[in-house]
XYZ file of C-alpha atoms in Angstrom:
210
model
C 2.800 -7.216 -15.593
C -0.808 -7.180 -14.346
C -1.327 -5.025 -11.296
C -4.482 -4.493 -9.123
C -5.258 -0.859 -8.004
C -7.248 -1.081 -4.832
C -10.008 1.340 -5.898
C -13.552 1.025 -6.857
C -13.629 4.458 -8.179
C -13.674 4.336 -12.244
C -12.434 7.856 -12.678
C -9.328 7.258 -10.536
C -8.674 3.965 -12.257
C -8.929 5.296 -15.743
C -6.574 8.175 -14.877
C -3.920 6.033 -13.277
C -4.241 3.366 -15.908
C -3.388 5.663 -18.964
C -0.118 6.611 -17.104
C 0.903 2.953 -16.178
C 0.270 1.754 -19.575
C 3.465 3.535 -20.774
C 5.388 1.200 -18.467
C 3.818 -2.020 -19.929
C 1.634 -2.391 -16.821
C -1.919 -3.774 -17.348
C -4.134 -2.111 -14.491
C -7.217 -3.598 -13.277
C -9.478 -2.409 -10.386
C -11.676 -4.071 -7.740
C -14.805 -4.072 -9.930
C -12.633 -6.527 -12.217
C -12.180 -8.936 -9.431
C -14.765 -11.874 -9.450
C -14.521 -12.354 -5.666
C -15.798 -10.831 -2.353
C -14.085 -7.465 -1.718
C -12.799 -7.049 1.785
C -14.452 -4.042 3.666
C -11.451 -1.944 4.732
C -11.885 0.437 7.659
C -10.092 3.501 6.754
C -9.286 4.701 10.408
C -5.683 5.775 9.943
C -4.515 9.221 10.883
C -2.676 9.972 7.621
C -3.073 9.120 3.965
C -0.094 6.686 4.257
C -1.616 4.668 7.070
C -4.939 4.227 5.138
C -3.033 3.321 1.925
C -1.187 0.639 3.962
C -4.125 -0.691 5.392
C -5.964 -1.125 2.109
C -3.107 -2.570 0.197
C -2.358 -5.188 2.835
C -6.124 -6.260 2.967
C -6.420 -6.541 -0.910
C -3.113 -8.482 -1.158
C -4.205 -10.942 1.702
C -7.589 -11.279 0.006
C -6.373 -11.909 -3.725
C -2.595 -12.811 -3.396
C -1.738 -10.681 -6.514
C 0.489 -7.587 -6.762
C -1.628 -4.761 -5.689
C -1.427 -0.982 -4.736
C -3.698 1.423 -2.841
C -3.587 5.113 -2.738
C -5.025 7.536 -0.185
C -5.410 11.372 -0.069
C -5.909 13.911 2.449
C -7.293 17.441 1.642
C -5.564 20.221 3.747
C -6.749 23.590 3.776
C -4.829 26.756 4.832
C -5.669 28.813 7.869
C -8.822 26.977 9.051
C -9.363 25.385 12.475
C -8.141 21.758 13.068
C -11.754 20.867 13.992
C -12.738 21.547 10.292
C -9.641 20.315 8.724
C -10.737 17.617 6.225
C -7.425 15.716 6.293
C -8.027 12.091 5.513
C -11.786 12.507 5.921
C -12.391 14.360 2.733
C -15.672 12.607 1.914
C -16.822 11.863 5.687
C -18.214 14.719 7.664
C -19.528 13.989 11.196
C -19.439 10.301 10.625
C -21.518 10.524 7.209
C -20.160 9.455 3.861
C -21.124 12.125 1.440
C -22.371 11.725 -2.176
C -20.722 13.837 -4.897
C -23.479 16.447 -4.466
C -23.381 16.520 -0.651
C -19.669 16.848 -0.884
C -19.877 19.734 -3.173
C -22.339 21.594 -0.943
C -20.047 21.115 2.223
C -16.889 22.470 0.600
C -18.933 25.457 -0.883
C -19.995 26.318 2.586
C -16.261 26.299 3.724
C -15.302 28.338 0.828
C -17.812 30.894 1.780
C -16.936 30.909 5.387
C -13.281 31.271 4.874
C -13.059 33.462 1.733
C -12.046 30.967 -0.861
C -9.080 29.513 0.827
C -5.956 27.782 -0.655
C -5.808 24.041 -0.295
C -3.714 20.955 -1.493
C -3.998 17.214 -1.505
C -1.479 15.156 0.229
C -1.149 11.607 -1.140
C 0.393 8.257 -0.393
C 0.609 4.984 -2.040
C 1.549 1.520 -0.764
C 2.460 -1.273 -3.036
C 2.559 -5.199 -2.351
C 4.478 -7.085 -4.745
C 4.760 -10.061 -2.446
C 4.488 -10.640 1.279
C 8.315 -9.791 1.561
C 8.205 -6.934 -0.911
C 6.193 -4.069 0.362
C 6.765 -0.467 -0.515
C 5.214 2.793 0.600
C 5.429 6.549 0.209
C 4.179 9.837 0.769
C 6.548 12.234 -0.881
C 6.534 15.973 -1.857
C 6.110 15.328 -5.479
C 2.879 13.272 -4.668
C 1.207 16.443 -3.365
C -1.096 18.330 -5.541
C -0.219 21.931 -6.447
C -1.961 24.434 -4.158
C -5.302 25.471 -5.543
C -8.070 27.671 -4.495
C -11.456 26.390 -3.294
C -14.216 28.762 -4.584
C -17.781 29.071 -3.382
C -18.845 29.706 -7.128
C -19.049 26.312 -9.029
C -18.006 26.352 -12.401
C -21.193 25.097 -13.856
C -23.806 22.397 -13.532
C -21.398 19.912 -15.278
C -19.966 17.232 -12.823
C -17.252 14.652 -13.251
C -18.193 11.607 -11.313
C -15.713 10.721 -8.622
C -14.160 14.302 -8.915
C -16.926 16.614 -7.471
C -14.453 19.085 -6.089
C -12.887 19.811 -9.456
C -15.876 22.080 -10.151
C -15.028 24.393 -7.405
C -10.898 24.070 -7.725
C -9.125 26.876 -9.332
C -5.711 26.651 -10.557
C -3.545 29.543 -8.983
C -1.158 29.682 -12.020
C -3.875 30.300 -14.428
C -6.786 31.451 -12.549
C -8.800 28.676 -14.590
C -11.302 26.167 -13.117
C -9.838 22.723 -13.239
C -12.564 21.977 -15.663
C -11.182 24.601 -18.083
C -7.544 23.550 -17.979
C -6.020 22.084 -21.299
C -4.635 18.544 -20.992
C -1.101 19.633 -20.572
C -2.098 21.964 -17.920
C -3.875 19.045 -16.042
C -0.760 17.065 -16.269
C 0.987 19.918 -14.395
C -1.516 20.113 -11.492
C -2.030 16.352 -11.287
C -0.045 14.206 -8.912
C 0.519 11.046 -11.257
C 4.088 12.177 -11.990
C 5.186 11.212 -8.303
C 3.237 8.023 -8.550
C 4.832 7.291 -11.829
C 8.318 8.028 -10.357
C 7.532 5.623 -7.360
C 6.774 2.567 -9.777
C 9.939 3.299 -11.962
C 12.271 3.334 -8.892
C 10.860 0.133 -7.585
C 10.959 -1.607 -11.051
C 14.497 -0.240 -11.495
C 15.484 -1.494 -8.125
C 16.234 1.992 -6.661
C 15.704 3.133 -3.145
C 12.177 3.489 -1.878
C 11.074 2.972 1.736
C 10.409 -0.853 2.119
C 8.138 -2.021 4.945
C 8.764 -5.469 6.243
C 5.851 -6.783 8.062
């Protein structure tokens, strides 16, 4: 089965592609589509609303099975006015580069003393116009982690700048220093994998009828 992942982020595409290969799914990204990519305005109030907006737009543009994901970053004990939520990369209306994003969250870490945070994630899958599935479940959340004001090093993973200031609470290690099996534990792909397995097996997932 060929499935379009509605993302232009090569790092995200590669991570999910490896997981879905085990289910016999051939995953492609937006950069593999030789058509004009619709500009989706991600103005939802939750990750789920944005995931649904993107999946709908890409399905209507390309008419192939497609899914989109969206994330929100939620930091404990900071004012709502500074809560990133779905605007992880956008601050005061500006879309941040990796470096700008890192600088912004280091300032938050300094201000609030290395706070605890987590990602809340959502997914929406269009198999056809009549088969639309979406979820924003607990097992799609990341484990809580610490945002530190001290970057790991000058090394950066394109598309994942915050990993360089993210510390796993169980081990005290930077995400950059976690072994593969430890990264599997803190990653959220397990929830997404369950989502796909349940749909392909015909089990119950929230189905949205538009």
